[in-house]
Amino acid sequence: MLFRSANGLLEQQSLNRLVEPFADKDVGGVSGHKRYRTGTGADAIEQGENLYWRYDTLQKKLESRIGSIIAADGSLFAIRKDLYVPIEDPAQADDMAISMRVVLQGYRLIYEPTACVYETPPADGRREFFRKVRVTNHSLRAMLNLGHALWTSGWYSFQLLSHKFFRHLVPIYLLGLFAASAMLVGAAVEYQILFWAQSVFYTLALIGFSLRHNKVGRLFLVSIPYFFTSVNLAALFGILSTLKGERCVTWQPREGISP
């Protein structure tokens, strides 16, 4: 059995919980649960990160119930040794590349919420932005390196495309939505409402960025628009870097990990 734990504090009990699901012969891989130590970050970006992670955790629980999650979290996961497929391209998300191939070999990849690893939330929004640019680049490469399996693996392909691949393309949809509503603003009141709602949202995001180091910036009214906009802008840069052929083969983990 192969384990991976990175960038966090792991307890022995969590390691035991990570192993237990392998009693089921259909389980080929198990992903643990990453928890953030709240209140330690210096940037309001942690507010949105925590909210997003709770949403992502719910998705994993539901996916695991009906079959497999799309990929393991790189901070803590384990797979059966005989299912390990060496990764040829170092410029991709290796946690995704390794764990996705568990499912493609016909085994389940499940989520175990009681196997926990602890991390501090992002402490600086600017550094986190560039980290997420790399995450997008690595994730897209990991999926594209699956070749035809990305599109021809039935239900799992649907999961990969809807949960990961097309979600990385959200900033393109957002740009199209804003441009279309701006051009149609004089056509109907619905377009005016849509245009001004987006304008207000992105203004709040800018305010959240400007005030990210103080208590006002931590209010959900501005911290969530700030996080949402920052993440999608990073995804856009990640898409562009992938299209330009940029490769990042050295992973730089988030700083600020503490016991």
PDB file of C-alpha atoms in Angstrom:
ATOM      1  CA  MET A   1       0.000   0.000   0.000  1.00  0.00           C
ATOM      2  CA  LEU A   2       1.260   3.466  -0.881  1.00  0.00           C
ATOM      3  CA  PHE A   3       0.593   6.524   1.288  1.00  0.00           C
ATOM      4  CA  ARG A   4       0.993  10.199   0.731  1.00  0.00           C
ATOM      5  CA  SER A   5       0.776  12.919   3.343  1.00  0.00           C
ATOM      6  CA  ALA A   6       2.093  16.404   2.655  1.00  0.00           C
ATOM      7  CA  ASN A   7       1.947  19.957   3.990  1.00  0.00           C
ATOM      8  CA  GLY A   8       0.173  19.135   7.210  1.00  0.00           C
ATOM      9  CA  LEU A   9       0.034  17.495  10.635  1.00  0.00           C
ATOM     10  CA  LEU A  10      -1.113  13.865  10.603  1.00  0.00           C
ATOM     11  CA  GLU A  11      -2.156  11.846  13.653  1.00  0.00           C
ATOM     12  CA  GLN A  12      -1.679   8.067  13.952  1.00  0.00           C
ATOM     13  CA  GLN A  13      -5.416   7.591  14.469  1.00  0.00           C
ATOM     14  CA  SER A  14      -6.078   9.271  11.119  1.00  0.00           C
ATOM     15  CA  LEU A  15      -3.616   6.941   9.432  1.00  0.00           C
ATOM     16  CA  ASN A  16      -5.481   3.957  10.877  1.00  0.00           C
ATOM     17  CA  ARG A  17      -8.795   5.323   9.615  1.00  0.00           C
ATOM     18  CA  LEU A  18      -7.259   5.797   6.190  1.00  0.00           C
ATOM     19  CA  VAL A  19      -6.367   2.107   6.004  1.00  0.00           C
ATOM     20  CA  GLU A  20      -9.622   0.584   7.291  1.00  0.00           C
ATOM     21  CA  PRO A  21     -11.688   1.029   4.064  1.00  0.00           C
ATOM     22  CA  PHE A  22      -9.236  -1.216   2.193  1.00  0.00           C
ATOM     23  CA  ALA A  23     -10.974  -4.182   3.856  1.00  0.00           C
ATOM     24  CA  ASP A  24     -13.398  -3.777   0.950  1.00  0.00           C
ATOM     25  CA  LYS A  25     -11.704  -5.403  -2.048  1.00  0.00           C
ATOM     26  CA  ASP A  26     -13.451  -2.953  -4.404  1.00  0.00           C
ATOM     27  CA  VAL A  27     -11.723   0.024  -2.780  1.00  0.00           C
ATOM     28  CA  GLY A  28      -8.479   0.889  -4.542  1.00  0.00           C
ATOM     29  CA  GLY A  29      -7.805   4.265  -2.981  1.00  0.00           C
ATOM     30  CA  VAL A  30      -8.803   6.387   0.009  1.00  0.00           C
ATOM     31  CA  SER A  31      -8.565  10.154   0.353  1.00  0.00           C
ATOM     32  CA  GLY A  32      -8.418  11.808   3.749  1.00  0.00           C
ATOM     33  CA  HIS A  33     -10.023  14.994   5.004  1.00  0.00           C
ATOM     34  CA  LYS A  34      -8.107  18.263   5.125  1.00  0.00           C
ATOM     35  CA  ARG A  35      -9.021  20.613   7.941  1.00  0.00           C
ATOM     36  CA  TYR A  36      -7.974  24.232   8.183  1.00  0.00           C
ATOM     37  CA  ARG A  37      -6.927  25.823  11.444  1.00  0.00           C
ATOM     38  CA  THR A  38      -9.131  28.918  11.337  1.00  0.00           C
ATOM     39  CA  GLY A  39      -8.193  32.352  12.537  1.00  0.00           C
ATOM     40  CA  THR A  40      -4.473  32.031  11.832  1.00  0.00           C
ATOM     41  CA  GLY A  41      -4.304  33.669   8.429  1.00  0.00           C
ATOM     42  CA  ALA A  42      -3.397  37.318   7.966  1.00  0.00           C
ATOM     43  CA  ASP A  43      -5.560  37.649   4.862  1.00  0.00           C
ATOM     44  CA  ALA A  44      -9.348  37.508   4.475  1.00  0.00           C
ATOM     45  CA  ILE A  45      -8.842  34.969   1.682  1.00  0.00           C
ATOM     46  CA  GLU A  46      -9.085  32.306   4.381  1.00  0.00           C
ATOM     47  CA  GLN A  47     -12.795  33.114   4.855  1.00  0.00           C
ATOM     48  CA  GLY A  48     -13.628  32.069   1.328  1.00  0.00           C
ATOM     49  CA  GLU A  49     -11.178  29.164   1.390  1.00  0.00           C
ATOM     50  CA  ASN A  50     -12.898  27.658   4.425  1.00  0.00           C
ATOM     51  CA  LEU A  51     -16.354  28.118   2.918  1.00  0.00           C
ATOM     52  CA  TYR A  52     -15.278  26.562  -0.384  1.00  0.00           C
ATOM     53  CA  TRP A  53     -13.633  23.640   1.389  1.00  0.00           C
ATOM     54  CA  ARG A  54     -16.858  22.845   3.265  1.00  0.00           C
ATOM     55  CA  TYR A  55     -18.692  22.814  -0.072  1.00  0.00           C
ATOM     56  CA  ASP A  56     -16.026  20.615  -1.652  1.00  0.00           C
ATOM     57  CA  THR A  57     -16.169  18.236   1.319  1.00  0.00           C
ATOM     58  CA  LEU A  58     -19.930  17.830   0.853  1.00  0.00           C
ATOM     59  CA  GLN A  59     -19.354  16.999  -2.814  1.00  0.00           C
ATOM     60  CA  LYS A  60     -16.808  14.337  -1.887  1.00  0.00           C
ATOM     61  CA  LYS A  61     -19.160  12.743   0.630  1.00  0.00           C
ATOM     62  CA  LEU A  62     -21.947  12.505  -1.945  1.00  0.00           C
ATOM     63  CA  GLU A  63     -19.631  11.249  -4.701  1.00  0.00           C
ATOM     64  CA  SER A  64     -18.170   8.620  -2.405  1.00  0.00           C
ATOM     65  CA  ARG A  65     -21.654   7.312  -1.560  1.00  0.00           C
ATOM     66  CA  ILE A  66     -22.584   6.685  -5.181  1.00  0.00           C
ATOM     67  CA  GLY A  67     -19.232   5.399  -6.410  1.00  0.00           C
ATOM     68  CA  SER A  68     -15.946   7.283  -6.432  1.00  0.00           C
ATOM     69  CA  ILE A  69     -14.661  10.767  -5.828  1.00  0.00           C
ATOM     70  CA  ILE A  70     -12.943  12.300  -8.850  1.00  0.00           C
ATOM     71  CA  ALA A  71      -9.453  12.498  -7.308  1.00  0.00           C
ATOM     72  CA  ALA A  72      -7.672  12.312  -3.985  1.00  0.00           C
ATOM     73  CA  ASP A  73      -6.516  15.313  -2.010  1.00  0.00           C
ATOM     74  CA  GLY A  74      -2.744  15.531  -2.226  1.00  0.00           C
ATOM     75  CA  SER A  75      -2.417  16.312   1.481  1.00  0.00           C
ATOM     76  CA  LEU A  76      -3.450  12.781   2.511  1.00  0.00           C
ATOM     77  CA  PHE A  77      -4.332   9.697   0.499  1.00  0.00           C
ATOM     78  CA  ALA A  78      -3.439   6.036   0.042  1.00  0.00           C
ATOM     79  CA  ILE A  79      -3.792   3.563  -2.815  1.00  0.00           C
ATOM     80  CA  ARG A  80      -3.133  -0.129  -3.314  1.00  0.00           C
ATOM     81  CA  LYS A  81       0.468  -0.624  -4.357  1.00  0.00           C
ATOM     82  CA  ASP A  82      -0.389  -2.727  -7.414  1.00  0.00           C
ATOM     83  CA  LEU A  83      -2.612   0.072  -8.754  1.00  0.00           C
ATOM     84  CA  TYR A  84       0.152   2.648  -8.826  1.00  0.00           C
ATOM     85  CA  VAL A  85       0.894   3.914 -12.337  1.00  0.00           C
ATOM     86  CA  PRO A  86       4.187   5.847 -12.702  1.00  0.00           C
ATOM     87  CA  ILE A  87       3.665   9.431 -13.776  1.00  0.00           C
ATOM     88  CA  GLU A  88       5.695  10.379 -16.823  1.00  0.00           C
ATOM     89  CA  ASP A  89       4.888  14.097 -16.969  1.00  0.00           C
ATOM     90  CA  PRO A  90       6.162  15.960 -13.863  1.00  0.00           C
ATOM     91  CA  ALA A  91       4.342  19.143 -14.909  1.00  0.00           C
ATOM     92  CA  GLN A  92       0.958  17.900 -13.740  1.00  0.00           C
ATOM     93  CA  ALA A  93      -0.918  17.422 -10.475  1.00  0.00           C
ATOM     94  CA  ASP A  94       0.566  14.094  -9.423  1.00  0.00           C
ATOM     95  CA  ASP A  95      -2.053  13.477  -6.714  1.00  0.00           C
ATOM     96  CA  MET A  96      -4.765  13.714  -9.367  1.00  0.00           C
ATOM     97  CA  ALA A  97      -2.776  11.771 -11.961  1.00  0.00           C
ATOM     98  CA  ILE A  98      -2.088   8.885  -9.559  1.00  0.00           C
ATOM     99  CA  SER A  99      -5.519   8.670  -7.922  1.00  0.00           C
ATOM    100  CA  MET A 100      -7.586   9.088 -11.101  1.00  0.00           C
ATOM    101  CA  ARG A 101      -5.930   5.999 -12.568  1.00  0.00           C
ATOM    102  CA  VAL A 102      -7.197   3.966  -9.606  1.00  0.00           C
ATOM    103  CA  VAL A 103     -10.756   4.534 -10.820  1.00  0.00           C
ATOM    104  CA  LEU A 104      -9.810   3.962 -14.446  1.00  0.00           C
ATOM    105  CA  GLN A 105      -8.553   0.501 -13.428  1.00  0.00           C
ATOM    106  CA  GLY A 106     -12.013  -0.378 -12.144  1.00  0.00           C
ATOM    107  CA  TYR A 107     -11.613   0.282  -8.406  1.00  0.00           C
ATOM    108  CA  ARG A 108     -13.358   2.739  -6.133  1.00  0.00           C
ATOM    109  CA  LEU A 109     -11.646   5.871  -4.862  1.00  0.00           C
ATOM    110  CA  ILE A 110     -13.465   6.917  -1.713  1.00  0.00           C
ATOM    111  CA  TYR A 111     -13.423   9.746   0.806  1.00  0.00           C
ATOM    112  CA  GLU A 112     -12.806   9.026   4.486  1.00  0.00           C
ATOM    113  CA  PRO A 113     -13.769  12.093   6.579  1.00  0.00           C
ATOM    114  CA  THR A 114     -12.380  10.677   9.840  1.00  0.00           C
ATOM    115  CA  ALA A 115      -8.830  10.476   8.460  1.00  0.00           C
ATOM    116  CA  CYS A 116      -7.754  14.064   9.040  1.00  0.00           C
ATOM    117  CA  VAL A 117      -4.737  16.165   8.237  1.00  0.00           C
ATOM    118  CA  TYR A 118      -4.470  19.724   9.562  1.00  0.00           C
ATOM    119  CA  GLU A 119      -3.263  22.752   7.655  1.00  0.00           C
ATOM    120  CA  THR A 120      -3.193  26.464   8.252  1.00  0.00           C
ATOM    121  CA  PRO A 121      -5.287  28.513   5.815  1.00  0.00           C
ATOM    122  CA  PRO A 122      -3.613  30.749   3.221  1.00  0.00           C
ATOM    123  CA  ALA A 123      -1.914  33.649   4.959  1.00  0.00           C
ATOM    124  CA  ASP A 124      -1.401  35.914   1.972  1.00  0.00           C
ATOM    125  CA  GLY A 125      -3.869  36.429  -0.879  1.00  0.00           C
ATOM    126  CA  ARG A 126      -1.242  37.336  -3.475  1.00  0.00           C
ATOM    127  CA  ARG A 127       0.848  34.234  -2.881  1.00  0.00           C
ATOM    128  CA  GLU A 128      -2.293  32.120  -2.836  1.00  0.00           C
ATOM    129  CA  PHE A 129      -3.315  33.633  -6.169  1.00  0.00           C
ATOM    130  CA  PHE A 130      -0.138  32.479  -7.893  1.00  0.00           C
ATOM    131  CA  ARG A 131      -0.385  29.088  -6.197  1.00  0.00           C
ATOM    132  CA  LYS A 132      -3.870  28.645  -7.654  1.00  0.00           C
ATOM    133  CA  VAL A 133      -2.580  29.616 -11.095  1.00  0.00           C
ATOM    134  CA  ARG A 134      -0.194  26.673 -10.828  1.00  0.00           C
ATOM    135  CA  VAL A 135      -2.963  24.443  -9.462  1.00  0.00           C
ATOM    136  CA  THR A 136      -5.095  25.123 -12.532  1.00  0.00           C
ATOM    137  CA  ASN A 137      -2.168  24.500 -14.878  1.00  0.00           C
ATOM    138  CA  HIS A 138      -1.288  21.239 -13.117  1.00  0.00           C
ATOM    139  CA  SER A 139      -4.908  20.048 -12.905  1.00  0.00           C
ATOM    140  CA  LEU A 140      -5.624  20.675 -16.573  1.00  0.00           C
ATOM    141  CA  ARG A 141      -2.459  18.849 -17.563  1.00  0.00           C
ATOM    142  CA  ALA A 142      -3.346  15.904 -15.326  1.00  0.00           C
ATOM    143  CA  MET A 143      -6.763  15.542 -16.967  1.00  0.00           C
ATOM    144  CA  LEU A 144      -5.552  16.108 -20.522  1.00  0.00           C
ATOM    145  CA  ASN A 145      -2.830  13.512 -19.982  1.00  0.00           C
ATOM    146  CA  LEU A 146      -5.575  10.914 -19.529  1.00  0.00           C
ATOM    147  CA  GLY A 147      -6.100  11.124 -23.277  1.00  0.00           C
ATOM    148  CA  HIS A 148      -9.298   9.579 -24.599  1.00  0.00           C
ATOM    149  CA  ALA A 149     -10.085   8.166 -21.141  1.00  0.00           C
ATOM    150  CA  LEU A 150     -11.089  11.678 -20.065  1.00  0.00           C
ATOM    151  CA  TRP A 151     -14.017  11.521 -22.495  1.00  0.00           C
ATOM    152  CA  THR A 152     -14.802   7.797 -22.770  1.00  0.00           C
ATOM    153  CA  SER A 153     -14.967   6.516 -19.179  1.00  0.00           C
ATOM    154  CA  GLY A 154     -18.727   6.696 -18.725  1.00  0.00           C
ATOM    155  CA  TRP A 155     -19.983   8.110 -15.449  1.00  0.00           C
ATOM    156  CA  TYR A 156     -16.464   8.851 -14.258  1.00  0.00           C
ATOM    157  CA  SER A 157     -15.858  11.007 -17.341  1.00  0.00           C
ATOM    158  CA  PHE A 158     -19.025  12.934 -16.502  1.00  0.00           C
ATOM    159  CA  GLN A 159     -17.702  13.496 -12.976  1.00  0.00           C
ATOM    160  CA  LEU A 160     -14.275  14.627 -14.180  1.00  0.00           C
ATOM    161  CA  LEU A 161     -15.658  16.984 -16.790  1.00  0.00           C
ATOM    162  CA  SER A 162     -18.392  18.545 -14.660  1.00  0.00           C
ATOM    163  CA  HIS A 163     -16.566  18.684 -11.332  1.00  0.00           C
ATOM    164  CA  LYS A 164     -13.102  19.634 -12.536  1.00  0.00           C
ATOM    165  CA  PHE A 165     -12.504  20.292 -16.217  1.00  0.00           C
ATOM    166  CA  PHE A 166     -15.394  22.629 -17.026  1.00  0.00           C
ATOM    167  CA  ARG A 167     -15.246  24.190 -13.572  1.00  0.00           C
ATOM    168  CA  HIS A 168     -11.763  25.459 -14.395  1.00  0.00           C
ATOM    169  CA  LEU A 169     -13.353  27.199 -17.394  1.00  0.00           C
ATOM    170  CA  VAL A 170     -15.790  29.205 -15.238  1.00  0.00           C
ATOM    171  CA  PRO A 171     -13.842  32.503 -15.663  1.00  0.00           C
ATOM    172  CA  ILE A 172     -14.425  32.279 -19.419  1.00  0.00           C
ATOM    173  CA  TYR A 173     -18.157  31.901 -18.832  1.00  0.00           C
ATOM    174  CA  LEU A 174     -18.099  34.834 -16.405  1.00  0.00           C
ATOM    175  CA  LEU A 175     -16.340  37.081 -18.902  1.00  0.00           C
ATOM    176  CA  GLY A 176     -18.870  36.123 -21.569  1.00  0.00           C
ATOM    177  CA  LEU A 177     -21.765  36.767 -19.204  1.00  0.00           C
ATOM    178  CA  PHE A 178     -20.485  40.206 -18.218  1.00  0.00           C
ATOM    179  CA  ALA A 179     -19.755  41.207 -21.815  1.00  0.00           C
ATOM    180  CA  ALA A 180     -23.146  40.006 -23.056  1.00  0.00           C
ATOM    181  CA  SER A 181     -25.098  41.744 -20.284  1.00  0.00           C
ATOM    182  CA  ALA A 182     -23.119  44.969 -20.886  1.00  0.00           C
ATOM    183  CA  MET A 183     -23.945  44.919 -24.602  1.00  0.00           C
ATOM    184  CA  LEU A 184     -27.623  44.167 -23.915  1.00  0.00           C
ATOM    185  CA  VAL A 185     -28.044  46.560 -20.995  1.00  0.00           C
ATOM    186  CA  GLY A 186     -30.326  48.827 -23.027  1.00  0.00           C
ATOM    187  CA  ALA A 187     -32.435  46.016 -24.454  1.00  0.00           C
ATOM    188  CA  ALA A 188     -34.455  45.057 -21.373  1.00  0.00           C
ATOM    189  CA  VAL A 189     -34.642  45.693 -17.647  1.00  0.00           C
ATOM    190  CA  GLU A 190     -33.530  42.089 -16.960  1.00  0.00           C
ATOM    191  CA  TYR A 191     -30.185  42.779 -18.621  1.00  0.00           C
ATOM    192  CA  GLN A 192     -29.792  45.996 -16.639  1.00  0.00           C
ATOM    193  CA  ILE A 193     -30.348  44.123 -13.380  1.00  0.00           C
ATOM    194  CA  LEU A 194     -27.891  41.417 -14.421  1.00  0.00           C
ATOM    195  CA  PHE A 195     -25.256  43.938 -15.451  1.00  0.00           C
ATOM    196  CA  TRP A 196     -25.499  46.027 -12.300  1.00  0.00           C
ATOM    197  CA  ALA A 197     -25.628  42.962 -10.043  1.00  0.00           C
ATOM    198  CA  GLN A 198     -22.323  41.790 -11.528  1.00  0.00           C
ATOM    199  CA  SER A 199     -20.855  45.286 -11.272  1.00  0.00           C
ATOM    200  CA  VAL A 200     -21.756  45.517  -7.589  1.00  0.00           C
ATOM    201  CA  PHE A 201     -20.370  42.031  -6.931  1.00  0.00           C
ATOM    202  CA  TYR A 202     -16.999  42.808  -8.528  1.00  0.00           C
ATOM    203  CA  THR A 203     -16.881  46.166  -6.726  1.00  0.00           C
ATOM    204  CA  LEU A 204     -17.347  44.321  -3.430  1.00  0.00           C
ATOM    205  CA  ALA A 205     -14.562  41.962  -4.503  1.00  0.00           C
ATOM    206  CA  LEU A 206     -12.260  44.948  -5.070  1.00  0.00           C
ATOM    207  CA  ILE A 207     -13.195  46.357  -1.666  1.00  0.00           C
ATOM    208  CA  GLY A 208     -12.527  42.957  -0.117  1.00  0.00           C
ATOM    209  CA  PHE A 209      -9.088  42.880  -1.724  1.00  0.00           C
ATOM    210  CA  SER A 210      -8.292  46.388  -0.507  1.00  0.00           C
ATOM    211  CA  LEU A 211      -9.411  45.630   3.076  1.00  0.00           C
ATOM    212  CA  ARG A 212      -8.245  42.005   3.214  1.00  0.00           C
ATOM    213  CA  HIS A 213      -5.880  42.606   6.153  1.00  0.00           C
ATOM    214  CA  ASN A 214      -8.427  44.054   8.587  1.00  0.00           C
ATOM    215  CA  LYS A 215     -11.672  43.016  10.281  1.00  0.00           C
ATOM    216  CA  VAL A 216     -13.928  44.767   7.772  1.00  0.00           C
ATOM    217  CA  GLY A 217     -12.339  42.751   4.992  1.00  0.00           C
ATOM    218  CA  ARG A 218     -13.313  39.543   6.805  1.00  0.00           C
ATOM    219  CA  LEU A 219     -17.027  40.294   6.555  1.00  0.00           C
ATOM    220  CA  PHE A 220     -18.769  37.803   4.262  1.00  0.00           C
ATOM    221  CA  LEU A 221     -20.224  40.684   2.231  1.00  0.00           C
ATOM    222  CA  VAL A 222     -16.776  41.480   0.842  1.00  0.00           C
ATOM    223  CA  SER A 223     -14.598  38.448   1.658  1.00  0.00           C
ATOM    224  CA  ILE A 224     -16.670  35.981  -0.388  1.00  0.00           C
ATOM    225  CA  PRO A 225     -16.756  38.150  -3.560  1.00  0.00           C
ATOM    226  CA  TYR A 226     -13.012  38.721  -3.073  1.00  0.00           C
ATOM    227  CA  PHE A 227     -12.318  34.983  -2.809  1.00  0.00           C
ATOM    228  CA  PHE A 228     -14.614  34.038  -5.706  1.00  0.00           C
ATOM    229  CA  THR A 229     -13.126  36.641  -8.027  1.00  0.00           C
ATOM    230  CA  SER A 230      -9.549  35.879  -7.008  1.00  0.00           C
ATOM    231  CA  VAL A 231      -9.967  32.142  -7.553  1.00  0.00           C
ATOM    232  CA  ASN A 232     -11.536  32.538 -10.976  1.00  0.00           C
ATOM    233  CA  LEU A 233      -9.011  35.147 -12.081  1.00  0.00           C
ATOM    234  CA  ALA A 234      -6.255  32.724 -11.049  1.00  0.00           C
ATOM    235  CA  ALA A 235      -7.996  29.967 -13.016  1.00  0.00           C
ATOM    236  CA  LEU A 236      -8.048  32.229 -16.082  1.00  0.00           C
ATOM    237  CA  PHE A 237      -4.307  32.842 -15.790  1.00  0.00           C
ATOM    238  CA  GLY A 238      -3.816  29.112 -15.278  1.00  0.00           C
ATOM    239  CA  ILE A 239      -5.727  28.345 -18.481  1.00  0.00           C
ATOM    240  CA  LEU A 240      -3.689  30.895 -20.414  1.00  0.00           C
ATOM    241  CA  SER A 241      -0.413  29.523 -19.035  1.00  0.00           C
ATOM    242  CA  THR A 242      -1.455  26.013 -20.098  1.00  0.00           C
ATOM    243  CA  LEU A 243      -2.373  27.183 -23.594  1.00  0.00           C
ATOM    244  CA  LYS A 244       0.989  28.945 -23.862  1.00  0.00           C
ATOM    245  CA  GLY A 245       2.737  25.694 -23.001  1.00  0.00           C
ATOM    246  CA  GLU A 246       4.158  26.883 -19.684  1.00  0.00           C
ATOM    247  CA  ARG A 247       5.241  24.015 -17.441  1.00  0.00           C
ATOM    248  CA  CYS A 248       5.878  24.071 -13.710  1.00  0.00           C
ATOM    249  CA  VAL A 249       7.705  20.911 -12.653  1.00  0.00           C
ATOM    250  CA  THR A 250       8.635  22.039  -9.139  1.00  0.00           C
ATOM    251  CA  TRP A 251       5.737  22.276  -6.719  1.00  0.00           C
ATOM    252  CA  GLN A 252       5.871  25.048  -4.147  1.00  0.00           C
ATOM    253  CA  PRO A 253       3.607  24.162  -1.209  1.00  0.00           C
ATOM    254  CA  ARG A 254       1.645  26.748   0.707  1.00  0.00           C
ATOM    255  CA  GLU A 255       3.663  28.404   3.420  1.00  0.00           C
ATOM    256  CA  GLY A 256       2.621  28.753   6.994  1.00  0.00           C
ATOM    257  CA  ILE A 257       2.141  25.100   7.901  1.00  0.00           C
ATOM    258  CA  SER A 258       2.186  24.713  11.643  1.00  0.00           C
ATOM    259  CA  PRO A 259       1.597  21.862  14.103  1.00  0.00           C
TER     260      PRO A 259
END
